[in-house]
Coordinates of C-alpha atoms in Angstrom, one line a residue:
M547 CA 0.0 0.0 0.0
N548 CA 1.3 3.4 -0.9
V549 CA 1.4 5.2 2.5
C550 CA 2.0 8.5 0.8
I551 CA -1.6 8.8 -0.6
S552 CA -3.6 11.2 1.6
Q553 CA -7.1 10.8 2.7
P554 CA -9.6 13.3 1.1
A555 CA -10.4 16.4 3.0
K556 CA -13.8 16.8 4.8
E557 CA -14.2 20.2 3.0
P558 CA -13.6 20.3 -0.8
L559 CA -11.2 22.9 -1.8
L560 CA -13.0 24.1 -4.9
P561 CA -16.7 24.2 -5.6
P562 CA -18.3 22.4 -8.5
H563 CA -17.4 23.8 -12.0
G564 CA -19.6 26.8 -12.7
A565 CA -20.7 27.3 -9.1
A566 CA -20.5 30.8 -7.6
L567 CA -17.5 31.6 -5.4
P568 CA -18.4 32.1 -1.7
A569 CA -17.0 35.2 0.1
I570 CA -13.4 35.0 0.9
S571 CA -13.0 32.8 3.9
A572 CA -11.5 34.2 7.1
R573 CA -9.7 31.0 7.6
R574 CA -6.8 30.4 5.2
R575 CA -4.8 27.5 3.9
V576 CA -1.3 28.9 3.1
L577 CA 1.1 26.7 1.0
A578 CA 4.7 27.9 0.2
V579 CA 5.8 26.5 -3.3
G580 CA 9.1 26.1 -4.8
L581 CA 9.5 25.0 -8.4
I582 CA 12.4 23.1 -9.8
G583 CA 12.7 22.9 -13.6
P584 CA 11.1 26.0 -15.2
G585 CA 11.0 24.4 -18.7
R586 CA 8.0 23.9 -20.8
V587 CA 6.1 22.0 -18.2
G588 CA 7.1 24.1 -15.3
S589 CA 6.3 27.3 -17.1
A590 CA 2.9 26.0 -18.2
L591 CA 2.2 25.1 -14.6
L592 CA 3.0 28.5 -13.3
T593 CA 0.6 30.0 -15.9
Q594 CA -2.1 27.7 -14.8
L595 CA -1.5 28.5 -11.0
R596 CA -1.4 32.2 -11.7
T597 CA -4.7 32.1 -13.7
A598 CA -6.4 30.1 -10.8
Q599 CA -5.1 32.4 -8.0
P600 CA -8.3 34.5 -7.6
R601 CA -10.4 31.2 -7.5
L602 CA -8.2 29.6 -5.0
S603 CA -7.9 32.6 -2.9
G604 CA -11.7 32.8 -2.7
M605 CA -11.7 29.2 -1.4
G606 CA -9.2 30.1 1.4
L607 CA -6.0 28.8 -0.3
D608 CA -3.1 31.1 -0.6
L609 CA -0.2 29.9 -2.8
K610 CA 3.1 31.7 -2.3
L611 CA 5.8 31.1 -4.8
C612 CA 9.1 31.2 -2.8
G613 CA 11.5 30.5 -5.7
V614 CA 12.4 28.8 -8.9
A615 CA 15.5 26.6 -9.5
A616 CA 16.9 25.7 -12.8
S617 CA 19.8 23.4 -13.5
K618 CA 22.5 26.0 -12.8
R619 CA 20.8 28.9 -11.2
M620 CA 17.9 29.9 -8.8
W621 CA 16.1 32.7 -7.3
L622 CA 14.6 32.7 -3.8
D623 CA 14.3 36.4 -3.0
S624 CA 10.7 36.5 -1.6
D625 CA 7.4 34.9 -1.4
D626 CA 5.6 35.9 -4.7
P627 CA 1.8 36.0 -4.3
D628 CA 1.4 36.8 -8.0
L629 CA 3.1 33.5 -9.2
N630 CA 4.8 35.5 -11.9
A631 CA 5.6 33.2 -14.8
R632 CA 8.5 35.3 -15.9
H633 CA 11.8 34.9 -14.0
D634 CA 14.2 37.0 -15.9
G635 CA 13.3 40.4 -14.6
A636 CA 13.4 41.8 -11.1
Q637 CA 14.4 38.5 -9.4
T638 CA 18.0 38.2 -8.4
W639 CA 19.5 34.9 -9.7
R640 CA 22.2 33.1 -7.9
P641 CA 24.0 29.8 -8.4
A642 CA 21.7 26.7 -7.8
D643 CA 21.8 25.0 -4.5
L644 CA 19.1 22.5 -3.9
H645 CA 19.7 22.3 -0.2
A646 CA 19.5 26.1 0.3
F647 CA 16.5 26.2 -2.1
A648 CA 14.5 23.6 0.0
E649 CA 15.4 25.3 3.3
H650 CA 14.1 28.7 2.0
V651 CA 10.9 27.2 0.8
R652 CA 10.4 25.3 4.1
G653 CA 11.2 28.4 6.1
M654 CA 11.5 28.6 9.9
D655 CA 7.8 29.4 10.7
G656 CA 6.2 26.0 10.5
R657 CA 4.5 26.8 7.2
H658 CA 3.2 24.2 4.9
A659 CA 5.8 23.8 2.2
L660 CA 5.7 22.0 -1.2
L661 CA 8.4 21.4 -3.7
I662 CA 7.4 20.7 -7.3
D663 CA 10.1 18.9 -9.4
C664 CA 9.4 19.4 -13.2
S665 CA 13.0 18.4 -14.1
A666 CA 13.9 14.9 -15.4
N667 CA 17.0 14.9 -13.3
D668 CA 18.1 11.9 -11.2
H669 CA 20.1 14.1 -8.9
V670 CA 17.0 16.0 -7.9
A671 CA 15.0 12.8 -7.3
A672 CA 17.7 11.7 -5.0
H673 CA 16.7 14.5 -2.7
Y674 CA 13.0 13.5 -2.3
A675 CA 13.4 11.3 0.8
G676 CA 15.2 13.9 2.7
W677 CA 12.8 16.6 1.8
L678 CA 9.7 14.5 2.8
A679 CA 11.4 13.5 6.1
S680 CA 11.9 17.2 6.9
G681 CA 8.2 17.9 6.4
V682 CA 8.2 19.1 2.8
H683 CA 5.5 17.8 0.4
V684 CA 6.7 16.8 -3.0
V685 CA 4.9 16.7 -6.3
T686 CA 6.6 15.6 -9.5
P687 CA 6.2 14.4 -13.1
N688 CA 9.8 13.1 -12.9
K689 CA 9.7 9.3 -13.5
L690 CA 13.2 8.7 -12.2
A691 CA 12.1 8.4 -8.6
G692 CA 9.4 6.0 -9.1
S693 CA 11.3 3.8 -11.5
G694 CA 14.8 4.2 -10.1
P695 CA 16.5 2.0 -7.5
L696 CA 14.2 0.1 -5.3
D697 CA 16.0 1.2 -2.1
R698 CA 15.5 4.8 -2.9
W699 CA 11.9 4.1 -3.7
Q700 CA 11.4 2.4 -0.3
A701 CA 13.2 5.4 1.4
I702 CA 10.7 7.8 -0.1
R703 CA 7.7 5.7 0.9
N704 CA 9.2 5.4 4.5
A705 CA 9.8 9.3 4.6
C706 CA 6.2 9.9 4.1
L707 CA 5.4 8.2 7.4
S708 CA 6.3 11.7 8.9
G709 CA 3.1 13.0 7.4
S710 CA 4.5 14.5 4.3
R711 CA 2.7 13.7 1.0
F712 CA 4.3 12.5 -2.2
R713 CA 2.3 12.7 -5.4
Y714 CA 3.4 11.6 -8.8
E715 CA 0.3 11.2 -11.0
A716 CA 1.9 13.0 -14.0
T717 CA 4.7 10.4 -14.1
V718 CA 2.5 7.9 -16.0
C719 CA 0.1 9.5 -18.4
A720 CA 0.4 13.2 -18.0
G721 CA -2.9 14.5 -16.7
L722 CA -4.8 11.3 -16.9
P723 CA -5.9 9.8 -13.4
V724 CA -4.1 6.4 -13.9
V725 CA -2.1 6.1 -10.6
Q726 CA -5.1 7.2 -8.5
T727 CA -7.4 4.9 -10.4
L728 CA -5.2 2.0 -9.6
R729 CA -4.8 3.1 -6.0
D730 CA -8.5 3.4 -5.6
L731 CA -9.1 -0.1 -7.0
L732 CA -6.6 -1.7 -4.7
D733 CA -7.6 0.3 -1.7
T734 CA -11.3 -0.8 -2.0
G735 CA -10.2 -4.4 -2.0
D736 CA -10.2 -5.2 -5.8
R737 CA -7.6 -7.6 -7.1
L738 CA -5.5 -6.6 -10.0
L739 CA -5.3 -9.3 -12.8
A740 CA -3.6 -7.3 -15.6
V741 CA -2.6 -3.8 -16.8
D742 CA -2.2 -3.1 -20.5
G743 CA -1.6 0.3 -22.0
M744 CA -0.4 2.6 -24.7
F745 CA 1.8 4.8 -22.5
S746 CA 3.7 6.8 -25.1
G747 CA 1.9 9.7 -26.9
T748 CA 4.8 9.7 -29.4
L749 CA 4.5 6.1 -30.3
A750 CA 0.6 6.2 -30.3
W751 CA 0.9 9.0 -32.8
L752 CA 3.4 7.1 -35.0
C753 CA 1.2 3.9 -35.0
N754 CA -2.0 5.9 -35.8
Q755 CA -0.3 7.6 -38.7
Y756 CA 1.7 4.7 -40.2
D757 CA -0.3 3.2 -43.0
G758 CA 2.4 2.4 -45.4
S759 CA 1.9 5.4 -47.7
R760 CA 4.9 7.1 -46.1
P761 CA 8.1 5.5 -44.8
F762 CA 8.1 5.1 -41.1
S763 CA 11.3 7.2 -40.8
A764 CA 9.5 10.1 -42.5
L765 CA 6.8 10.0 -39.8
V766 CA 9.5 10.0 -37.1
H767 CA 11.1 13.0 -38.7
E768 CA 7.7 14.8 -38.7
A769 CA 7.0 14.0 -35.2
H770 CA 10.4 15.2 -34.2
A771 CA 9.8 18.5 -36.0
L772 CA 6.4 18.8 -34.3
G773 CA 8.0 18.4 -30.9
Y774 CA 6.2 15.1 -30.2
T775 CA 9.5 13.1 -29.6
E776 CA 12.3 13.7 -27.2
P777 CA 15.3 15.6 -28.6
D778 CA 16.7 12.1 -29.4
P779 CA 13.8 10.0 -30.9
R780 CA 15.5 6.9 -29.7
D781 CA 14.4 7.8 -26.2
D782 CA 10.9 7.1 -27.4
L783 CA 11.5 4.3 -29.9
S784 CA 13.5 2.3 -27.5
G785 CA 10.5 1.8 -25.3
R786 CA 12.6 2.6 -22.2
D787 CA 10.4 5.6 -21.3
V788 CA 7.3 3.3 -21.4
A789 CA 9.0 0.7 -19.3
R790 CA 9.6 3.3 -16.6
K791 CA 5.9 4.1 -16.5
L792 CA 5.1 0.3 -16.2
V793 CA 7.7 0.0 -13.3
I794 CA 5.7 2.8 -11.5
L795 CA 2.4 1.1 -11.9
A796 CA 3.9 -2.2 -11.0
R797 CA 5.3 -0.9 -7.8
E798 CA 2.0 0.9 -7.1
A799 CA 0.4 -2.6 -7.3
G800 CA 2.9 -4.1 -4.8
W801 CA 5.4 -5.6 -7.3
Q802 CA 9.0 -4.9 -6.5
L803 CA 10.1 -4.6 -10.1
S804 CA 13.0 -2.6 -11.7
L805 CA 13.7 -1.6 -15.3
E806 CA 15.9 -4.7 -15.6
D807 CA 12.9 -7.0 -15.0
I808 CA 10.9 -5.5 -18.0
D809 CA 11.1 -7.3 -21.3
V810 CA 11.6 -4.3 -23.6
Q811 CA 11.6 -4.8 -27.3
S812 CA 13.2 -1.7 -28.8
L813 CA 12.2 -0.4 -32.3
V814 CA 15.8 0.8 -32.7
P815 CA 18.1 -1.7 -34.5
A816 CA 21.3 -2.5 -32.6
A817 CA 23.4 -1.0 -35.4
L818 CA 21.8 2.4 -34.7
A819 CA 21.5 2.3 -30.9
D820 CA 24.9 3.8 -30.0
L821 CA 25.3 6.3 -33.0
S822 CA 25.6 10.0 -32.4
L823 CA 22.2 11.8 -32.7
D824 CA 23.2 13.4 -36.0
D825 CA 24.3 10.0 -37.5
F826 CA 21.1 8.3 -36.2
M827 CA 18.9 10.9 -37.9
E828 CA 20.8 10.5 -41.2
R829 CA 20.5 6.7 -41.0
M830 CA 16.9 6.5 -39.7
S831 CA 15.7 5.1 -43.0
E832 CA 17.1 1.8 -41.8
L833 CA 14.0 1.5 -39.7
D834 CA 11.8 1.4 -42.7
A835 CA 12.1 -2.2 -43.9
P836 CA 11.5 -3.8 -40.4
M837 CA 8.5 -1.6 -39.9
A838 CA 7.1 -2.3 -43.3
A839 CA 7.4 -6.0 -42.6
Q840 CA 5.6 -5.5 -39.2
L841 CA 2.8 -3.5 -41.0
A842 CA 2.4 -6.3 -43.6
N843 CA 2.2 -8.9 -40.9
A844 CA -0.5 -7.0 -39.0
R845 CA -2.6 -6.5 -42.2
A846 CA -2.2 -10.2 -43.1
H847 CA -3.9 -11.0 -39.8
G848 CA -6.5 -8.4 -40.1
G849 CA -5.0 -6.4 -37.2
V850 CA -3.3 -3.1 -36.4
L851 CA 0.1 -2.1 -35.0
R852 CA 0.1 -0.6 -31.6
H853 CA 2.9 -0.1 -29.0
V854 CA 1.8 -1.8 -25.8
A855 CA 3.1 -2.3 -22.3
S856 CA 1.6 -5.2 -20.3
L857 CA 1.8 -6.4 -16.6
D858 CA 0.2 -9.6 -15.6
A859 CA -1.0 -10.9 -12.2
H860 CA 2.3 -12.6 -11.6
G861 CA 4.4 -9.5 -12.1
K862 CA 5.5 -10.4 -15.6
A863 CA 6.0 -7.2 -17.7
K864 CA 6.7 -6.5 -21.3
V865 CA 6.9 -3.6 -23.7
S866 CA 6.6 -4.2 -27.4
L867 CA 5.0 -3.4 -30.8
C868 CA 2.1 -5.7 -31.0
V869 CA -0.5 -6.8 -33.6
L870 CA -4.0 -6.2 -32.1
P871 CA -7.3 -7.2 -33.6
A872 CA -9.2 -4.4 -35.2
A873 CA -12.0 -4.7 -32.5
H874 CA -9.5 -4.1 -29.7
P875 CA -10.1 -0.9 -27.7
F876 CA -6.6 0.2 -28.4
A877 CA -7.2 0.0 -32.2
H878 CA -9.5 3.1 -31.9
S879 CA -7.0 5.4 -30.2
R880 CA -6.6 8.9 -31.7
L881 CA -3.6 11.2 -32.3
T882 CA -1.4 11.1 -29.1
D883 CA -3.9 9.2 -26.9
N884 CA -2.7 7.2 -24.0
V885 CA -5.0 4.3 -23.1
V886 CA -4.8 2.2 -20.0
Q887 CA -6.8 -0.9 -19.4
F888 CA -7.2 -2.3 -15.9
T889 CA -8.5 -5.9 -15.7
T890 CA -9.4 -6.7 -12.1
Q891 CA -11.6 -9.2 -10.2
R892 CA -14.4 -6.7 -10.4
Y893 CA -13.7 -5.4 -13.9
H894 CA -13.0 -8.8 -15.5
D895 CA -15.4 -9.3 -18.4
N896 CA -15.5 -5.5 -19.2
P897 CA -12.1 -4.0 -18.2
M898 CA -11.8 -0.4 -16.9
L899 CA -10.4 2.0 -19.5
V900 CA -8.6 5.3 -18.9
Q901 CA -8.1 7.2 -22.1
G902 CA -7.0 10.7 -23.2
P903 CA -4.2 12.9 -24.3
G904 CA -1.0 11.6 -22.7
A905 CA 1.5 14.1 -23.9
G906 CA 2.2 17.8 -24.0
P907 CA 3.1 20.4 -21.4
E908 CA -0.5 21.7 -20.6
V909 CA -1.9 18.4 -19.8
T910 CA 1.2 17.4 -17.8
A911 CA 1.0 20.7 -15.8
A912 CA -2.7 20.0 -15.2
G913 CA -1.9 16.7 -13.7
I914 CA 0.7 18.3 -11.4
F915 CA -1.8 21.0 -10.5
S916 CA -4.4 18.3 -9.6
D917 CA -1.8 16.7 -7.2
L918 CA -1.0 20.0 -5.6
L919 CA -4.8 20.6 -4.9
R920 CA -5.0 17.0 -3.4
I921 CA -2.3 17.9 -1.0
A922 CA -3.8 21.3 -0.3
D923 CA -7.1 19.5 0.6
T924 CA -5.3 17.9 3.6
L925 CA -3.8 21.1 5.1
E926 CA -5.1 22.6 8.2
F927 CA -6.8 26.0 8.2
R928 CA -4.9 28.8 10.0
P929 CA -6.4 32.1 11.2

């Protein structure tokens, strides 16, 4: 059981969509926030938080941005009630120091403090256990904590026993409620029989677009130009990023799996795996013949190609390109959709599906924002 998942608050933080805002409450929830990684996702999150500020304040929640840390520099000059999305103006930047940054956000006044890690940095993930143990909540889309060394993952879980919350919904399918759905199924006594999913928006788009009319490599080049892929498309094509998401779900379900336990079948030929990025991009046409053969095989069997990750009831996990029947739910995915299917004791004959956009800074930021609100719901009011 994930001891870091908090219980819902007795009072909802926000009213139903469209409901009138009540008068500003005399009782306030105050949350000091520090953001690590002001890239595309981090900047989108700050914009969303700033836009929501009047609504949140009306419900008694005050968010105070205490600082932003990038890879080499940070600012932590003051609490910023306006959650300004621009950090290159009046702020005084200084060399990055994660320890000093966390201490500044935590403060000395017993405040509620939250660190949001929007980096993809293993060094940052290594600090989570210490932050949580010191009373700082952590929210992240960084997959390197949940899929990294098991002993570090266990240390993070143990640190939550102090009362701090660690939420990581956006590590699996951006803004889709996949981790929470699995947690709810297990916490209500259901038994997981299998998880199957399309966890890569990039590979979903490639499979949806690939019909043989254009070489597969041409589609990868297009996806790269559109910003759908990682800077190095092999990070997507290798399936390793998908494997990390499957590890996170497996551990959530109680399986102590690591990346090495996942059978990952890469789409990148061995001859291209260790090339420089420029050389790989020049030789990407070598992907075309194997993929054309895969497509011909799928059509010969009346099926479609989909990139699927699977976990069974015995903890066996696999990531591969599959031929699925045309009637399969995954065959009807659109664009960059992620689709996750939970087969459980209760949802056996008709498995539960979670489907929607699984890529992009806006939806990822929304998933982080949702986790922040879940933590805020647990905070005590103060005069």
